[in-house]
């Protein structure tokens, strides 16, 4: 299973870098989005991949998934959202300055 | 406490200087008088402590873990240097006060000179290696400021930065040397480090080279000699103070301290003696045809530093004793010469020796001071210069007669230069009269130093007994005998007389060509190197940076890849588990689909295709999170993806075509991207193969319920265990919202679509609003025990807000999002302050359990819930701020209200 996740992460990275290098503003945006998703998945996968073991103590029966990477990734998603929104503001500002 | 007093006094005097104002009773020139009087007292105190003979140590722990102390030491050798600094401060400050009486920058000049004095005194007294280095650098920086004092001129700036660069580079070498010294000896203090013989230590060669490089740069020895003549661009008091009496002595001071420990190393003597000799030769050659009085004086200073380096290089007790005598003698005659040259310049308006013909006779007070000092420079009996020269030759003779003869020749060269350069001042007939009188006070000033020199010579037995002999003993120059004024007949006296004779003959018989002084090889080399460095940097920058963004990014990513890939490929690649269990079919398919949709995003040729692929990728990743037991992540991912797509659609409409469409990357970019993907895949596989220590997560899982009363561990980590991180994060979001507000003022744009045309959509959106807001509140409340929480609830509410924009209703006002941001951050901070009030660390969770009627489960109320509310409000405010700026407002169907 880890192999397939690793391949998916690699594909996200490759797609992100290819977009970054393609050159248009939209490509830049897409590239950053894809790269941040790849990074989130790496952190998430580092905690181990368990099915049906959400770190909720009330329903817990067996081993729990590692909650720490999840907390890290949650904030990373929100911050990544913030970065992209800010980038959109920059793009809009840029297009306002052009005829 | 005496060392501390000497260190703090100049700093206090600098404060006194800056507090003065022109036109006040406490004017800068009045201040200079008071400062000079105090400096004279301090010089007396230094001589007195030298006469006491004992060494005083002041030590206070400073950076205890590194073994760095604020340690000062005052022994007779340092007292001598200290006396020199204070003694030179007196006339220099007085001269500044007199000569620059009407200069508006006088107070600043005095303060800078005194700060320099503080650094110099610190350098002399510092016993700790780190402290010594700090003061050493301090003198370099202040010297830069003082050389470039007339900073309106480009040439002064060039010379100042040259001095800074050369001495600064030397300082780096010195730092490396001191670090090695610390390694070699394990001692943090100069006294202990140089207290043992290091010449056999394996590191000693490197230590010698590095320390010598630092000292040579500071004391302007070959090959770093070129900056000192240029440093004469500074005002006269600066030249007299820094570049003749004090700072340039720092290098030889260090060499003298190091000589007992390193002198026995086979490299020490040849290196120092050769460089010292070459410095004398370079100085004389450079100034041989010079017509600038100050340049001639600077050359003789450079030569004297060369002689001091030679003495430190010989390093025997006799040589160190000669070092002490020569040092004091030089200071006593050179300071009045510089001050006289300043007075002459003031009177004639020029330093050109051809214009100063016969100046000695026109200005007799200055002239006699000049002549007396000159006699000491030539080494005439019974002046201090004579004694210094005598001991110098004696120490060299004891080392080897050949060295003594070479030393005598170098002395002869300096004598010839001085006679040749300064003879015009004594020329008879065809006099030039000064343009104006420099004022009696300025004329008397050189006599302060000259008289001090004469008085010390007159009381030579006392000087020898109280100052010279103890100082020599303190630096390792113990030969039993004290310093005598008349050393008796011997080879040294013969050599000394021969040097005087040769120098005189050469001076008056060598032709004086009208040629310009030769350009300094060192200076041109320096300039060439500096220019080449600047050119190279510009070329490198334009080769790497001055490109389209994509190329620039490619270079950065490529460099990162080159750093990451080799170590990754070096080890064996663990074979991953290739089997996919039947139970893993779902996630395997999800992951493969993610990879495929990423490939789709990479190859999309239209913006719609690209946006659809991006949305699909985000959705698939959210499903992966959901499958692998991360419901909170899945919700967050889903919501941010949704809002982002809406925002992107809105903005893309207004991007000009070439920017708003995906492009095809070059084949090189494709190859780079593919290899980066491969590297990251391997990285993940390898990382999974590592053995992790039991994760800290175990602690969170165990303490979550009993300590934080929350079953959703992810939420508990966010709002309780690691609440400070989250607090920082929401602060970042708030700052981003403020930045967005600054970048983009709201402006009206045509809508993406006109909802009035689609009644169905507009009605559906309106109907969805109340349930969405209710759902957000629900998620917020349950978050501590179930999936949800402040972040997710805020994103749901933000989605609802996006619907408001799209449904054509009047958009929320800008007041709302700033109010949310402020309230949210304040609530989060407030929830942390409860703990502070209770004497616990900021953001520690505090809980209460109110008694409720009925048999329900116990209710726990705590500050983390308040914190989560703060998170909710901040994130919502942030999202609203961006939505309002990025989503177009609908043109109102009835534009009558405004």
Short mmCIF file of N, CA and C in Angstrom, two decimals, chain A residues 1-15 17-30 33-34 37 40-42 44-46 48-58 64-71 73-79 81-82 84-86 88-93 95-96 98, chain B residues 549-550 554 576 578 580 584 587-588 591 595 598 601-602 604 610 614 617-618 621 625 627-630 632-633 636-637 640-641 643-644 647-648 651-652 654 658-663 665 669-670 673 676-677 680-681 685 688 696-697 700 704-705 711-714 717-718 729 736 740 743 747 749 785 787 791 878 882 885-886:
data_model
loop_
_atom_site.label_atom_id
_atom_site.label_comp_id
_atom_site.label_asym_id
_atom_site.label_seq_id
_atom_site.Cartn_x
_atom_site.Cartn_y
_atom_site.Cartn_z
N UNK A 1 0.82 -1.22 0.00
CA UNK A 1 0.00 0.00 0.00
C UNK A 1 0.85 1.27 0.00
N UNK A 2 1.96 1.23 0.83
CA UNK A 2 2.82 2.40 0.90
C UNK A 2 3.37 2.77 -0.47
N UNK A 3 3.65 1.71 -1.27
CA UNK A 3 4.24 1.97 -2.59
C UNK A 3 3.29 2.80 -3.44
N UNK A 4 2.01 2.44 -3.41
CA UNK A 4 1.06 3.15 -4.27
C UNK A 4 0.89 4.59 -3.80
N UNK A 5 0.84 4.76 -2.46
CA UNK A 5 0.75 6.13 -1.94
C UNK A 5 2.00 6.92 -2.36
N UNK A 6 3.18 6.27 -2.26
CA UNK A 6 4.41 6.96 -2.63
C UNK A 6 4.36 7.37 -4.10
N UNK A 7 3.81 6.48 -4.94
CA UNK A 7 3.71 6.82 -6.37
C UNK A 7 2.77 8.00 -6.56
N UNK A 8 1.65 7.99 -5.83
CA UNK A 8 0.71 9.10 -5.95
C UNK A 8 1.37 10.41 -5.53
N UNK A 9 2.16 10.35 -4.44
CA UNK A 9 2.85 11.57 -3.99
C UNK A 9 3.84 12.03 -5.06
N UNK A 10 4.58 11.05 -5.62
CA UNK A 10 5.53 11.40 -6.68
C UNK A 10 4.82 12.04 -7.86
N UNK A 11 3.64 11.49 -8.23
CA UNK A 11 2.91 12.05 -9.37
C UNK A 11 2.46 13.47 -9.07
N UNK A 12 1.99 13.70 -7.85
CA UNK A 12 1.58 15.06 -7.47
C UNK A 12 2.77 16.02 -7.55
N UNK A 13 3.93 15.57 -7.05
CA UNK A 13 5.12 16.42 -7.08
C UNK A 13 5.50 16.74 -8.52
N UNK A 14 5.56 15.69 -9.35
CA UNK A 14 5.97 15.90 -10.75
C UNK A 14 5.01 16.86 -11.44
N UNK A 15 3.70 16.63 -11.24
CA UNK A 15 2.72 17.52 -11.87
C UNK A 15 2.90 18.95 -11.37
N UNK A 17 5.62 20.44 -10.14
CA UNK A 17 6.84 21.08 -10.64
C UNK A 17 6.69 21.41 -12.13
N UNK A 18 6.09 20.50 -12.86
CA UNK A 18 5.89 20.76 -14.29
C UNK A 18 5.04 22.02 -14.48
N UNK A 19 4.01 22.16 -13.68
CA UNK A 19 3.14 23.34 -13.78
C UNK A 19 3.92 24.60 -13.40
N UNK A 20 4.71 24.50 -12.34
CA UNK A 20 5.50 25.66 -11.91
C UNK A 20 6.41 26.15 -13.03
N UNK A 21 6.97 25.19 -13.76
CA UNK A 21 7.96 25.55 -14.78
C UNK A 21 7.32 25.94 -16.10
N UNK A 22 5.99 25.76 -16.21
CA UNK A 22 5.37 26.03 -17.50
C UNK A 22 5.27 27.53 -17.78
N UNK A 23 5.09 28.34 -16.74
CA UNK A 23 5.31 29.76 -16.97
C UNK A 23 4.15 30.71 -16.84
N UNK A 24 2.90 30.31 -17.00
CA UNK A 24 1.85 31.31 -16.88
C UNK A 24 1.43 31.46 -15.43
N UNK A 25 0.68 32.53 -15.14
CA UNK A 25 0.27 32.78 -13.75
C UNK A 25 -0.60 31.64 -13.24
N UNK A 26 -1.49 31.19 -14.09
CA UNK A 26 -2.38 30.11 -13.69
C UNK A 26 -1.57 28.86 -13.38
N UNK A 27 -0.52 28.61 -14.20
CA UNK A 27 0.34 27.45 -13.96
C UNK A 27 1.00 27.54 -12.59
N UNK A 28 1.41 28.76 -12.24
CA UNK A 28 2.05 28.97 -10.95
C UNK A 28 1.10 28.57 -9.81
N UNK A 29 -0.12 29.04 -9.93
CA UNK A 29 -1.13 28.75 -8.92
C UNK A 29 -1.35 27.24 -8.79
N UNK A 30 -1.56 26.59 -9.95
CA UNK A 30 -1.82 25.15 -9.95
C UNK A 30 -0.63 24.39 -9.38
N UNK A 33 -0.50 24.63 -5.62
CA UNK A 33 -1.57 23.81 -5.04
C UNK A 33 -1.17 22.33 -5.03
N UNK A 34 -0.68 21.84 -6.17
CA UNK A 34 -0.32 20.42 -6.26
C UNK A 34 0.84 20.09 -5.32
N UNK A 37 -0.24 19.85 -1.77
CA UNK A 37 -0.96 18.61 -1.50
C UNK A 37 0.00 17.43 -1.36
N UNK A 40 1.53 17.66 2.08
CA UNK A 40 0.59 17.23 3.11
C UNK A 40 0.50 15.72 3.18
N UNK A 41 0.45 15.09 2.00
CA UNK A 41 0.34 13.63 1.98
C UNK A 41 1.58 12.97 2.57
N UNK A 42 2.77 13.56 2.33
CA UNK A 42 3.99 12.97 2.89
C UNK A 42 3.90 12.97 4.41
N UNK A 44 1.27 13.20 6.25
CA UNK A 44 0.19 12.33 6.68
C UNK A 44 0.63 10.87 6.65
N UNK A 45 1.26 10.47 5.58
CA UNK A 45 1.66 9.07 5.44
C UNK A 45 2.72 8.70 6.46
N UNK A 46 3.51 9.68 6.93
CA UNK A 46 4.57 9.35 7.88
C UNK A 46 4.00 8.84 9.20
N UNK A 48 1.80 6.59 9.46
CA UNK A 48 1.27 5.25 9.29
C UNK A 48 -0.15 5.33 8.75
N UNK A 49 -0.53 4.34 7.91
CA UNK A 49 -1.84 4.39 7.27
C UNK A 49 -2.71 3.29 7.87
N UNK A 50 -3.71 3.69 8.63
CA UNK A 50 -4.61 2.72 9.25
C UNK A 50 -6.02 3.01 8.79
N UNK A 51 -6.78 1.95 8.57
CA UNK A 51 -8.17 2.13 8.16
C UNK A 51 -9.07 1.88 9.36
N UNK A 52 -10.11 2.70 9.51
CA UNK A 52 -11.09 2.50 10.57
C UNK A 52 -10.51 2.69 11.95
N UNK A 53 -9.58 3.60 12.10
CA UNK A 53 -8.98 3.83 13.41
C UNK A 53 -8.88 5.32 13.68
N UNK A 54 -9.93 6.07 13.40
CA UNK A 54 -9.89 7.51 13.59
C UNK A 54 -9.55 7.83 15.04
N UNK A 55 -8.73 8.82 15.27
CA UNK A 55 -8.28 9.12 16.64
C UNK A 55 -9.38 9.77 17.47
N UNK A 56 -10.50 9.05 17.62
CA UNK A 56 -11.61 9.52 18.45
C UNK A 56 -11.76 8.53 19.58
N UNK A 57 -11.54 8.98 20.81
CA UNK A 57 -11.41 8.03 21.91
C UNK A 57 -12.72 7.36 22.28
N UNK A 58 -13.87 8.04 22.02
CA UNK A 58 -15.13 7.45 22.44
C UNK A 58 -15.46 6.16 21.68
N UNK A 64 -5.17 3.26 17.45
CA UNK A 64 -5.64 4.50 16.84
C UNK A 64 -4.60 5.02 15.84
N UNK A 65 -5.10 5.71 14.83
CA UNK A 65 -4.17 6.37 13.91
C UNK A 65 -3.44 7.48 14.66
N UNK A 66 -2.22 7.78 14.21
CA UNK A 66 -1.40 8.79 14.88
C UNK A 66 -2.06 10.17 14.72
N UNK A 67 -2.47 10.81 15.83
CA UNK A 67 -3.18 12.09 15.67
C UNK A 67 -2.25 13.26 15.35
N UNK A 68 -0.95 13.13 15.67
CA UNK A 68 -0.08 14.30 15.53
C UNK A 68 0.08 14.74 14.08
N UNK A 69 0.43 13.81 13.14
CA UNK A 69 0.53 14.25 11.74
C UNK A 69 -0.79 14.84 11.25
N UNK A 70 -1.91 14.29 11.76
CA UNK A 70 -3.21 14.83 11.31
C UNK A 70 -3.36 16.28 11.75
N UNK A 71 -2.97 16.56 13.00
CA UNK A 71 -3.08 17.94 13.47
C UNK A 71 -2.18 18.85 12.65
N UNK A 73 -1.13 18.38 9.54
CA UNK A 73 -1.62 18.53 8.18
C UNK A 73 -2.86 19.42 8.16
N UNK A 74 -3.69 19.32 9.19
CA UNK A 74 -4.89 20.17 9.21
C UNK A 74 -4.51 21.64 9.15
N UNK A 75 -3.57 22.02 10.00
CA UNK A 75 -3.16 23.42 9.96
C UNK A 75 -2.47 23.73 8.63
N UNK A 76 -1.73 22.75 8.10
CA UNK A 76 -1.04 22.99 6.82
C UNK A 76 -2.05 23.23 5.71
N UNK A 77 -3.16 22.51 5.72
CA UNK A 77 -4.18 22.72 4.68
C UNK A 77 -4.73 24.14 4.78
N UNK A 78 -5.01 24.57 6.02
CA UNK A 78 -5.59 25.90 6.18
C UNK A 78 -4.59 26.98 5.76
N UNK A 79 -3.34 26.80 6.17
CA UNK A 79 -2.33 27.79 5.80
C UNK A 79 -2.13 27.79 4.27
N UNK A 81 -4.32 27.06 2.07
CA UNK A 81 -5.48 27.79 1.56
C UNK A 81 -5.23 29.30 1.64
N UNK A 82 -4.70 29.72 2.78
CA UNK A 82 -4.40 31.14 2.94
C UNK A 82 -3.40 31.63 1.92
N UNK A 84 -2.74 30.42 -1.06
CA UNK A 84 -3.31 30.48 -2.42
C UNK A 84 -4.27 31.66 -2.55
N UNK A 85 -5.06 31.89 -1.48
CA UNK A 85 -5.98 33.04 -1.55
C UNK A 85 -5.18 34.33 -1.69
N UNK A 86 -4.08 34.40 -0.97
CA UNK A 86 -3.26 35.60 -1.07
C UNK A 86 -2.66 35.74 -2.46
N UNK A 88 -4.00 34.69 -5.15
CA UNK A 88 -5.08 35.15 -6.03
C UNK A 88 -5.23 36.67 -5.94
N UNK A 89 -5.12 37.19 -4.71
CA UNK A 89 -5.20 38.65 -4.54
C UNK A 89 -4.08 39.32 -5.34
N UNK A 90 -2.88 38.74 -5.26
CA UNK A 90 -1.75 39.32 -5.99
C UNK A 90 -2.03 39.29 -7.49
N UNK A 91 -2.56 38.17 -7.98
CA UNK A 91 -2.83 38.07 -9.42
C UNK A 91 -3.86 39.11 -9.83
N UNK A 92 -4.89 39.26 -9.00
CA UNK A 92 -5.94 40.22 -9.34
C UNK A 92 -5.39 41.64 -9.36
N UNK A 93 -4.56 41.92 -8.38
CA UNK A 93 -3.92 43.22 -8.30
C UNK A 93 -3.08 43.45 -9.56
N UNK A 95 -3.52 42.08 -12.49
CA UNK A 95 -4.32 42.29 -13.70
C UNK A 95 -4.99 43.67 -13.65
N UNK A 96 -5.23 44.20 -12.43
CA UNK A 96 -5.78 45.55 -12.34
C UNK A 96 -4.81 46.59 -12.88
N UNK A 98 -2.76 46.25 -15.26
CA UNK A 98 -2.52 46.18 -16.70
C UNK A 98 -3.72 46.76 -17.45
N UNK B 549 10.54 33.85 -14.48
CA UNK B 549 10.29 33.16 -13.21
C UNK B 549 10.48 31.65 -13.35
N UNK B 550 10.00 31.09 -14.47
CA UNK B 550 10.06 29.64 -14.63
C UNK B 550 11.51 29.16 -14.65
N UNK B 554 13.31 26.84 -11.95
CA UNK B 554 13.96 25.61 -12.40
C UNK B 554 15.36 25.50 -11.83
N UNK B 576 9.97 -2.06 -1.33
CA UNK B 576 8.68 -1.85 -0.68
C UNK B 576 7.80 -3.09 -0.84
N UNK B 578 5.19 -4.93 -2.25
CA UNK B 578 4.50 -4.75 -3.51
C UNK B 578 3.09 -5.32 -3.50
N UNK B 580 -0.67 -5.93 -2.75
CA UNK B 580 -1.82 -5.12 -2.34
C UNK B 580 -2.90 -6.08 -1.88
N UNK B 584 -7.16 -3.69 0.67
CA UNK B 584 -6.63 -2.37 0.30
C UNK B 584 -7.05 -1.93 -1.08
N UNK B 587 -8.33 1.97 -1.20
CA UNK B 587 -7.34 3.05 -1.20
C UNK B 587 -6.39 2.96 -2.39
N UNK B 588 -6.06 1.74 -2.81
CA UNK B 588 -5.15 1.62 -3.95
C UNK B 588 -5.76 2.27 -5.18
N UNK B 591 -5.63 6.04 -4.69
CA UNK B 591 -4.30 6.60 -4.89
C UNK B 591 -3.95 6.63 -6.36
N UNK B 595 -3.05 9.86 -8.71
CA UNK B 595 -1.91 10.01 -9.61
C UNK B 595 -2.38 10.36 -11.02
N UNK B 598 -3.60 13.91 -11.18
CA UNK B 598 -2.45 14.82 -11.15
C UNK B 598 -1.84 14.89 -12.55
N UNK B 601 -3.89 17.10 -14.52
CA UNK B 601 -3.63 18.51 -14.23
C UNK B 601 -2.37 18.97 -14.91
N UNK B 602 -1.38 18.05 -15.00
CA UNK B 602 -0.12 18.45 -15.63
C UNK B 602 -0.29 18.64 -17.13
N UNK B 604 -3.18 19.28 -18.80
CA UNK B 604 -4.36 20.03 -19.25
C UNK B 604 -3.96 21.17 -20.16
N UNK B 610 -7.97 22.18 -16.62
CA UNK B 610 -7.04 22.28 -15.49
C UNK B 610 -7.81 22.38 -14.17
N UNK B 614 -7.74 19.76 -11.09
CA UNK B 614 -7.31 20.17 -9.74
C UNK B 614 -8.39 19.82 -8.72
N UNK B 617 -8.43 16.12 -8.12
CA UNK B 617 -7.29 15.70 -7.28
C UNK B 617 -7.58 15.98 -5.82
N UNK B 618 -8.06 17.20 -5.54
CA UNK B 618 -8.35 17.56 -4.16
C UNK B 618 -9.40 16.64 -3.56
N UNK B 621 -7.91 13.23 -2.78
CA UNK B 621 -7.05 13.26 -1.59
C UNK B 621 -7.91 13.30 -0.34
N UNK B 625 -7.83 10.73 2.82
CA UNK B 625 -7.80 11.10 4.24
C UNK B 625 -8.94 10.39 4.97
N UNK B 627 -10.54 7.70 4.19
CA UNK B 627 -10.36 6.24 4.28
C UNK B 627 -9.35 5.90 5.37
N UNK B 628 -8.27 6.69 5.42
CA UNK B 628 -7.22 6.37 6.39
C UNK B 628 -7.43 7.10 7.71
N UNK B 629 -8.65 7.07 8.22
CA UNK B 629 -8.94 7.46 9.61
C UNK B 629 -8.64 8.91 9.93
N UNK B 630 -8.84 9.82 8.97
CA UNK B 630 -8.62 11.22 9.30
C UNK B 630 -9.82 12.04 8.88
N UNK B 632 -11.25 14.64 10.17
CA UNK B 632 -11.08 16.09 10.24
C UNK B 632 -10.35 16.61 9.00
N UNK B 633 -9.32 15.87 8.60
CA UNK B 633 -8.56 16.28 7.42
C UNK B 633 -9.44 16.25 6.18
N UNK B 636 -11.69 19.27 6.15
CA UNK B 636 -10.95 20.50 5.87
C UNK B 636 -10.55 20.58 4.40
N UNK B 637 -10.03 19.47 3.88
CA UNK B 637 -9.55 19.44 2.50
C UNK B 637 -10.71 19.73 1.54
N UNK B 640 -11.79 23.54 1.81
CA UNK B 640 -10.85 24.50 1.22
C UNK B 640 -10.82 24.34 -0.29
N UNK B 641 -10.87 23.10 -0.78
CA UNK B 641 -10.88 22.89 -2.22
C UNK B 641 -12.06 23.60 -2.86
N UNK B 643 -13.91 26.17 -1.74
CA UNK B 643 -13.82 27.64 -1.73
C UNK B 643 -12.75 28.10 -2.71
N UNK B 644 -11.62 27.40 -2.75
CA UNK B 644 -10.53 27.80 -3.64
C UNK B 644 -10.99 27.78 -5.09
N UNK B 647 -13.09 30.74 -5.86
CA UNK B 647 -12.27 31.95 -5.96
C UNK B 647 -11.47 31.97 -7.25
N UNK B 648 -10.92 30.80 -7.64
CA UNK B 648 -10.10 30.76 -8.85
C UNK B 648 -10.93 31.08 -10.08
N UNK B 651 -11.43 34.81 -10.20
CA UNK B 651 -10.27 35.65 -10.55
C UNK B 651 -9.82 35.41 -11.98
N UNK B 652 -9.90 34.13 -12.41
CA UNK B 652 -9.35 33.80 -13.72
C UNK B 652 -10.04 34.58 -14.84
N UNK B 654 -10.62 37.52 -15.00
CA UNK B 654 -10.03 38.85 -15.20
C UNK B 654 -8.55 38.79 -15.51
N UNK B 658 -2.90 35.46 -21.85
CA UNK B 658 -1.67 34.66 -21.76
C UNK B 658 -1.37 34.21 -20.34
N UNK B 659 -1.87 34.96 -19.33
CA UNK B 659 -1.58 34.56 -17.95
C UNK B 659 -2.60 33.57 -17.43
N UNK B 660 -3.79 33.60 -17.97
CA UNK B 660 -4.86 32.81 -17.40
C UNK B 660 -5.06 31.47 -18.06
N UNK B 661 -4.17 31.06 -18.97
CA UNK B 661 -4.31 29.75 -19.59
C UNK B 661 -3.09 28.91 -19.28
N UNK B 662 -3.28 27.61 -19.16
CA UNK B 662 -2.12 26.75 -18.91
C UNK B 662 -1.24 26.69 -20.16
N UNK B 663 0.06 26.53 -19.91
CA UNK B 663 0.98 26.45 -21.04
C UNK B 663 1.62 25.08 -21.06
N UNK B 665 4.93 23.04 -20.94
CA UNK B 665 6.29 23.23 -20.48
C UNK B 665 7.29 22.66 -21.48
N UNK B 669 11.76 20.82 -18.79
CA UNK B 669 10.93 20.94 -17.59
C UNK B 669 10.23 19.62 -17.30
N UNK B 670 9.74 18.98 -18.37
CA UNK B 670 9.07 17.69 -18.17
C UNK B 670 10.03 16.67 -17.57
N UNK B 673 10.69 17.55 -13.97
CA UNK B 673 9.53 17.26 -13.12
C UNK B 673 9.41 15.77 -12.86
N UNK B 676 12.05 14.70 -10.46
CA UNK B 676 11.71 15.16 -9.11
C UNK B 676 10.66 14.24 -8.49
N UNK B 677 9.67 13.86 -9.31
CA UNK B 677 8.66 12.95 -8.82
C UNK B 677 9.26 11.63 -8.37
N UNK B 680 11.09 12.07 -5.07
CA UNK B 680 10.19 12.17 -3.92
C UNK B 680 9.57 10.81 -3.60
N UNK B 681 9.24 10.05 -4.64
CA UNK B 681 8.70 8.71 -4.40
C UNK B 681 9.70 7.87 -3.60
N UNK B 685 9.44 6.21 0.20
CA UNK B 685 9.66 4.79 0.46
C UNK B 685 10.75 4.61 1.51
N UNK B 688 9.68 5.63 5.01
CA UNK B 688 8.83 4.63 5.66
C UNK B 688 9.64 3.48 6.22
N UNK B 696 5.61 10.75 20.07
CA UNK B 696 5.08 11.57 21.14
C UNK B 696 3.55 11.45 21.17
N UNK B 697 3.00 10.97 20.04
CA UNK B 697 1.54 10.88 19.95
C UNK B 697 0.95 10.01 21.05
N UNK B 700 -0.20 12.10 23.74
CA UNK B 700 -1.44 12.80 23.45
C UNK B 700 -2.64 11.87 23.62
N UNK B 704 -5.35 12.79 26.56
CA UNK B 704 -6.39 13.60 25.93
C UNK B 704 -7.66 13.64 26.76
N UNK B 705 -8.15 12.47 27.16
CA UNK B 705 -9.40 12.46 27.93
C UNK B 705 -9.23 12.96 29.37
N UNK B 711 -12.36 13.86 23.27
CA UNK B 711 -12.15 12.55 22.66
C UNK B 711 -11.54 12.67 21.28
N UNK B 712 -11.72 13.81 20.60
CA UNK B 712 -11.12 14.02 19.29
C UNK B 712 -9.70 14.51 19.50
N UNK B 713 -8.73 13.57 19.43
CA UNK B 713 -7.36 13.92 19.82
C UNK B 713 -6.80 15.02 18.91
N UNK B 714 -7.16 14.98 17.62
CA UNK B 714 -6.63 15.99 16.70
C UNK B 714 -7.06 17.37 17.15
N UNK B 717 -5.22 18.38 20.32
CA UNK B 717 -3.86 18.86 20.05
C UNK B 717 -3.91 20.31 19.58
N UNK B 718 -4.86 20.61 18.70
CA UNK B 718 -4.91 21.95 18.09
C UNK B 718 -5.28 23.01 19.11
N UNK B 729 -0.68 30.44 14.21
CA UNK B 729 -1.20 30.23 12.87
C UNK B 729 -2.36 31.18 12.56
N UNK B 736 -2.39 37.97 6.99
CA UNK B 736 -2.61 37.83 5.55
C UNK B 736 -3.85 38.61 5.13
N UNK B 740 -4.04 41.56 2.43
CA UNK B 740 -4.94 41.57 1.28
C UNK B 740 -5.69 42.88 1.22
N UNK B 743 -3.52 45.46 -0.23
CA UNK B 743 -3.19 45.30 -1.64
C UNK B 743 -4.36 45.66 -2.54
N UNK B 747 -13.38 46.96 -5.65
CA UNK B 747 -13.91 47.72 -6.78
C UNK B 747 -15.00 46.90 -7.45
N UNK B 749 -16.96 44.99 -10.14
CA UNK B 749 -16.69 44.28 -11.38
C UNK B 749 -17.98 43.62 -11.82
N UNK B 785 -15.06 16.51 20.77
CA UNK B 785 -15.21 15.07 20.93
C UNK B 785 -15.43 14.31 19.63
N UNK B 787 -15.43 14.62 14.99
CA UNK B 787 -14.87 15.42 13.90
C UNK B 787 -15.56 16.77 13.81
N UNK B 791 -11.73 25.26 12.94
CA UNK B 791 -11.29 25.42 11.55
C UNK B 791 -12.39 24.99 10.58
N UNK B 878 -11.07 35.81 8.22
CA UNK B 878 -10.06 35.71 7.16
C UNK B 878 -10.72 35.33 5.84
N UNK B 882 -11.22 37.61 2.19
CA UNK B 882 -10.78 37.24 0.84
C UNK B 882 -11.97 37.11 -0.11
N UNK B 885 -13.14 40.42 -1.37
CA UNK B 885 -12.27 41.10 -2.32
C UNK B 885 -12.20 40.37 -3.65
N UNK B 886 -12.36 39.05 -3.62
CA UNK B 886 -12.13 38.31 -4.86
C UNK B 886 -13.41 38.02 -5.63
#
